[in-house]
Amino acid sequence: MDSLFPLYSLFGFIVLHMLMYAINVYAWRRYRVNYPFIFGFKQGTELGYSEVFLISTVLATLALSIVLMNLDMQMDRHTKDFQTLTEWLPLMLVIFVVLVLVCPFNIAYRSNRYFLLVCLFHCVCAPFYKVLLADFFLADQLTSQVEALRSIKYYSCYYVGGGFISICKNSNLFKIFNFIIPSIPYALRVFQLGLCVACLRRLFEEKNLVEGYNALKYFSTIVALAIRTAYKLDNSMTWFILALVSSVISAVVSTYWDIVMDWGLFQKDSKNRFLRDKLLVPQQSVYFVAIGLNILLRFAWLQTVFNYKPGFLHMQAMITIFAFLEIIRRGIWNFFGLENEHLNNVGKYRAFKSVPLPFNYDEDDGNKDE
């Protein structure tokens, strides 16, 4: 749990996120959300839910196979020493996945891999590029992969520090690294910092005050992160109160933005009470369940402030469970966020539900249908 689990949990986070995206694609297609148009995919290149499920299954199978190999080869029965090849298995798997992602050959969905890499580059360089919806969407996904990015710390410690348990974990360098890396997961919030700059850029260029409020939302998250990091360095009551208050404020603001701005719900004078006029899902109860789950899961990560440690769970297992919950929350957010974007596109005539046929039904005067 202290050595192998933090290394291989990275692939669990990625696979779960891909499975949630596959479910999103299925739901978008079922309720006719025009996600290829919204994301800007070239016609016919978007992945269906079966293709996404296939990729996630292959990755899960590969990762599980490496884990079983690692456990089987972990220790020499005679010398009781760890084998060198065994120690390199997790890193070899990471390198393999990265090489497949950047492979220039026309295999393994090259157009989609290229699209992902371009969006990722735009997220990092948001101040210098016009930020499109696909870039915003990807950055939002990354903000829910905090623990996946924390794996940078574990891999660096395991392979550079000389061993996760015996040497690296107790070193001063690891303790410093332990507080630098959380700014990378929230450099997922640097992806959100990139979004802040992008929001402010759109605020001045497009005179859109909503983007300014959006920037304030991300700023509140960054402040909460900084205070929580300071609280981990100094476990005093003052820092605990500041961390709790800032985290609650950030969670409340983010929850409000999710439901009201991103999902477009709680519209005034809506014919569907507490929702919006146009709904793609006919069962209104689905929206209320999604609202409740979003609120519950938004506040679930507050356990990091209270440092709650149940006796029946290993700390690494508890961290992973809460990371999985955040990924599930993001999957729920994805569907309703894109549904709202689709309806806004149709309402503002930026897209069409159907393409008109190239002939006139009313050619025969006197036989006009209603």
XYZ file of C-alpha atoms in Angstrom:
370
model
C 0.000 0.000 0.000
C 2.896 2.381 0.630
C 4.952 1.552 -2.453
C 3.039 -0.215 -5.243
C -0.436 1.207 -4.668
C 0.472 4.911 -5.116
C 2.287 4.042 -8.351
C -0.407 1.945 -9.990
C -3.401 3.939 -8.732
C -2.509 6.476 -11.434
C -3.918 4.100 -14.047
C -7.038 3.504 -11.967
C -7.775 7.237 -12.013
C -7.260 7.442 -15.779
C -9.345 4.341 -16.549
C -12.246 5.502 -14.357
C -12.223 8.923 -16.024
C -12.287 7.295 -19.459
C -15.177 5.046 -18.423
C -17.112 8.094 -17.223
C -16.407 9.789 -20.564
C -17.681 6.696 -22.404
C -20.900 6.910 -20.382
C -21.093 10.617 -21.216
C -20.744 9.913 -24.945
C -23.489 7.280 -24.758
C -25.800 9.693 -22.911
C -25.007 12.575 -25.264
C -25.867 10.439 -28.278
C -29.025 9.082 -26.690
C -30.344 12.557 -25.882
C -28.973 14.050 -29.129
C -26.412 16.409 -27.688
C -24.241 17.537 -30.601
C -20.929 16.994 -28.821
C -18.825 16.648 -32.030
C -19.892 20.139 -33.117
C -19.406 21.613 -29.635
C -15.898 20.197 -29.228
C -14.922 21.012 -32.799
C -14.088 17.494 -33.966
C -13.566 16.967 -37.652
C -16.588 15.252 -39.129
C -16.483 11.513 -38.571
C -13.366 11.508 -36.364
C -15.061 11.656 -32.960
C -14.855 8.530 -30.827
C -18.034 6.705 -29.937
C -18.663 5.243 -26.507
C -17.617 1.774 -27.690
C -14.211 3.066 -28.852
C -13.617 4.938 -25.587
C -14.666 1.867 -23.622
C -12.294 -0.256 -25.716
C -9.332 2.051 -25.000
C -10.077 2.143 -21.270
C -10.465 -1.646 -21.158
C -7.151 -2.198 -22.943
C -5.381 0.183 -20.565
C -7.012 -1.418 -17.517
C -6.071 -4.911 -18.699
C -2.493 -3.851 -19.407
C -2.129 -2.125 -16.024
C -3.628 -5.085 -14.152
C -1.300 -7.482 -15.967
C 1.719 -5.384 -14.971
C 0.487 -5.277 -11.358
C 0.199 -9.072 -11.258
C 3.658 -9.396 -12.807
C 4.985 -6.953 -10.233
C 3.495 -8.928 -7.342
C 4.739 -12.234 -8.727
C 8.263 -10.936 -9.359
C 8.412 -8.663 -6.329
C 11.004 -10.570 -4.287
C 13.593 -13.243 -4.976
C 12.676 -16.298 -2.914
C 16.271 -17.181 -2.091
C 18.012 -13.846 -1.570
C 14.898 -11.987 -0.401
C 16.048 -9.020 -2.525
C 13.936 -6.991 -4.912
C 14.724 -7.603 -8.547
C 15.822 -4.619 -10.616
C 13.458 -5.389 -13.490
C 10.521 -5.526 -11.096
C 11.261 -2.056 -9.804
C 11.126 -0.619 -13.314
C 7.765 -2.113 -14.327
C 5.548 0.836 -13.261
C 7.813 3.359 -14.989
C 7.975 1.214 -18.123
C 4.183 1.202 -18.254
C 4.043 4.999 -17.935
C 6.644 5.418 -20.675
C 4.711 3.035 -22.937
C 1.452 4.968 -22.482
C 3.205 8.293 -23.190
C 4.867 6.889 -26.317
C 1.518 5.657 -27.621
C -0.010 9.069 -26.918
C 2.644 10.955 -28.910
C 3.123 8.292 -31.594
C 3.215 10.075 -35.006
C 2.069 7.049 -36.999
C -1.514 6.637 -38.156
C -2.456 4.031 -35.559
C -4.456 4.017 -32.325
C -6.771 6.921 -33.235
C -4.054 9.382 -34.269
C -6.435 12.274 -35.036
C -7.943 12.035 -31.556
C -4.558 11.823 -29.869
C -3.410 14.876 -31.823
C -6.592 16.754 -30.868
C -5.981 15.912 -27.194
C -2.366 17.079 -27.312
C -3.314 20.347 -29.031
C -5.991 21.060 -26.407
C -3.516 20.256 -23.647
C -0.991 22.645 -25.173
C -3.639 25.357 -25.391
C -4.541 24.821 -21.725
C -0.950 25.392 -20.651
C -0.518 28.375 -22.965
C -3.970 29.888 -22.435
C -2.789 33.525 -22.267
C -1.306 33.249 -25.762
C -4.124 31.411 -27.544
C -7.811 31.982 -27.959
C -9.398 29.529 -25.545
C -12.052 27.325 -27.160
C -14.672 25.258 -25.376
C -12.692 22.046 -25.869
C -9.755 23.664 -24.039
C -11.984 24.731 -21.149
C -13.513 21.257 -21.031
C -10.136 19.527 -20.884
C -8.850 21.871 -18.189
C -11.953 21.098 -16.121
C -11.221 17.378 -16.490
C -7.668 17.917 -15.290
C -8.836 19.728 -12.164
C -10.551 16.490 -11.163
C -7.340 14.486 -11.575
C -5.492 15.945 -8.607
C -4.400 12.586 -7.218
C -3.275 11.411 -10.649
C -0.893 14.348 -10.861
C 0.246 13.661 -7.316
C 1.691 10.466 -8.760
C 4.519 12.676 -10.080
C 5.636 12.906 -6.473
C 5.507 9.155 -5.944
C 7.296 8.297 -9.182
C 9.975 10.915 -8.535
C 10.422 9.674 -4.998
C 10.479 6.016 -5.973
C 12.972 6.295 -8.815
C 15.025 9.351 -7.835
C 14.906 9.226 -4.051
C 16.297 5.735 -3.689
C 13.230 3.885 -2.451
C 9.792 5.042 -1.328
C 9.706 3.554 2.155
C 13.216 3.251 3.516
C 14.938 6.411 2.297
C 12.815 8.792 0.281
C 9.734 9.076 2.462
C 11.713 10.215 5.480
C 14.005 12.602 3.629
C 13.727 16.366 3.884
C 13.641 16.604 0.101
C 10.519 14.458 0.002
C 8.853 16.588 2.658
C 9.539 19.719 0.602
C 8.454 17.938 -2.564
C 5.291 16.885 -0.771
C 4.178 20.519 -0.563
C 5.360 21.589 -4.007
C 3.557 18.835 -5.919
C 0.053 19.696 -4.618
C 0.428 22.974 -6.533
C 0.822 20.843 -9.646
C -2.447 19.010 -9.075
C -3.944 22.394 -8.539
C -1.719 23.497 -11.250
C -4.460 21.593 -12.443
C -5.300 24.777 -10.759
C -2.473 26.220 -12.743
C -4.637 24.912 -15.546
C -7.270 26.820 -13.672
C -4.823 29.676 -13.281
C -4.473 29.446 -17.034
C -8.233 29.591 -17.169
C -8.188 32.652 -14.914
C -5.877 34.449 -17.330
C -8.059 33.299 -20.204
C -11.175 34.495 -18.413
C -9.633 37.901 -17.771
C -8.475 38.074 -21.373
C -12.038 37.395 -22.556
C -13.308 39.892 -19.983
C -11.301 42.726 -21.528
C -11.598 41.610 -25.156
C -15.280 40.642 -25.193
C -16.517 42.876 -22.322
C -18.132 39.791 -20.737
C -18.539 40.291 -16.972
C -19.455 36.634 -16.514
C -15.882 35.713 -17.417
C -14.651 38.046 -14.688
C -16.831 36.266 -12.122
C -15.525 32.972 -13.444
C -11.975 34.193 -12.854
C -12.893 35.060 -9.257
C -14.189 31.526 -8.784
C -10.850 30.056 -9.818
C -9.011 32.618 -7.722
C -10.964 31.528 -4.616
C -9.901 27.939 -5.299
C -6.239 28.908 -5.566
C -6.458 30.853 -2.295
C -8.064 27.861 -0.580
C -5.284 25.602 -1.863
C -2.563 27.938 -0.583
C -4.144 28.163 2.873
C -4.629 24.372 3.091
C -0.959 23.890 2.204
C 0.024 26.336 4.955
C -2.218 24.436 7.383
C -0.368 21.194 6.606
C 2.886 22.944 7.439
C 1.549 24.420 10.668
C -1.285 22.484 12.348
C -2.384 25.387 14.514
C -6.005 26.272 15.219
C -5.657 29.585 13.351
C -4.591 27.919 10.130
C -7.256 25.232 10.606
C -10.024 27.847 10.797
C -8.632 29.738 7.798
C -8.331 26.514 5.794
C -11.860 25.448 6.709
C -13.442 28.823 5.923
C -11.590 29.289 2.625
C -12.358 25.713 1.537
C -16.059 26.076 2.349
C -16.240 29.394 0.466
C -14.514 27.843 -2.539
C -16.836 24.822 -2.455
C -19.980 26.977 -2.187
C -18.916 29.263 -5.031
C -17.916 26.322 -7.250
C -21.159 24.455 -6.508
C -23.248 27.519 -7.348
C -21.321 27.988 -10.590
C -21.738 24.310 -11.510
C -25.495 24.283 -11.087
C -26.523 27.792 -12.121
C -23.937 28.815 -14.710
C -22.549 25.589 -16.166
C -25.790 23.584 -16.045
C -28.142 26.551 -16.526
C -30.521 25.398 -13.779
C -32.486 27.421 -11.204
C -33.641 29.845 -13.888
C -36.189 32.423 -12.793
C -39.748 32.001 -14.055
C -38.906 28.642 -15.624
C -41.866 26.431 -16.523
C -39.876 23.559 -14.977
C -39.583 24.602 -11.352
C -35.991 25.065 -10.139
C -34.674 23.900 -13.514
C -34.785 25.494 -16.978
C -37.375 25.702 -19.733
C -35.685 23.264 -22.095
C -34.643 19.833 -20.836
C -33.325 16.982 -22.936
C -33.897 14.350 -20.269
C -37.670 13.886 -19.826
C -37.404 12.702 -16.202
C -36.969 15.859 -14.113
C -35.977 13.793 -11.076
C -32.659 13.067 -12.829
C -31.700 16.737 -12.570
C -32.507 16.945 -8.865
C -30.513 13.782 -8.146
C -27.583 15.249 -10.113
C -27.819 18.500 -8.113
C -27.770 16.589 -4.821
C -24.839 14.418 -5.863
C -22.864 17.425 -7.086
C -23.338 19.222 -3.754
C -22.476 16.120 -1.738
C -19.382 15.263 -3.770
C -18.210 18.883 -3.910
C -17.961 18.924 -0.120
C -16.635 15.352 0.269
C -13.025 16.479 -0.194
C -13.289 18.682 2.924
C -12.051 15.610 4.793
C -8.565 16.755 3.713
C -8.958 19.685 6.101
C -10.194 17.564 9.010
C -7.592 14.820 8.357
C -10.169 12.130 9.087
C -8.501 8.685 9.251
C -10.854 5.710 9.748
C -9.233 2.739 11.415
C -10.593 0.143 8.997
C -9.118 1.852 5.890
C -5.531 2.428 4.907
C -4.798 6.104 4.300
C -3.913 5.453 0.662
C -7.205 3.621 0.140
C -9.194 6.500 1.632
C -7.390 9.047 -0.573
C -8.142 6.918 -3.626
C -11.832 6.588 -2.731
C -12.272 10.361 -2.482
C -10.344 10.801 -5.738
C -12.724 8.338 -7.421
C -15.709 10.278 -6.059
C -14.375 13.500 -7.580
C -13.930 11.798 -10.963
C -17.518 10.503 -10.770
C -18.729 14.011 -9.909
C -16.892 15.355 -12.943
C -18.549 12.732 -15.137
C -21.978 13.883 -13.932
C -20.977 17.504 -14.510
C -19.862 16.682 -18.056
C -23.273 15.535 -19.260
C -25.330 18.416 -17.909
C -22.694 21.008 -18.762
C -22.623 19.927 -22.396
C -26.403 19.603 -22.503
C -26.682 23.246 -21.451
C -24.081 24.271 -24.030
C -25.976 22.387 -26.735
C -29.252 24.095 -25.851
C -27.542 27.486 -25.811
C -26.108 26.792 -29.256
C -29.522 25.879 -30.633
C -31.212 28.806 -28.909
C -28.683 31.272 -30.285
C -28.769 29.711 -33.774
C -25.155 28.593 -33.574
C -26.177 25.028 -34.411
C -29.231 23.258 -35.761
C -31.107 20.238 -34.503
C -31.629 19.130 -38.107
C -30.371 20.062 -41.556
C -33.097 21.346 -43.946
C -33.612 19.346 -47.110
C -32.545 21.001 -50.402
C -36.042 21.242 -51.863
C -39.316 22.985 -51.117
C -42.255 21.057 -49.766
C -44.660 23.784 -50.950
C -43.998 23.594 -54.656
C -47.620 22.749 -55.407
C -49.672 25.820 -54.518
C -53.011 24.862 -53.075
C -51.688 21.684 -51.458
C -49.841 23.285 -48.579
C -49.625 21.385 -45.326
C -49.668 23.107 -41.988
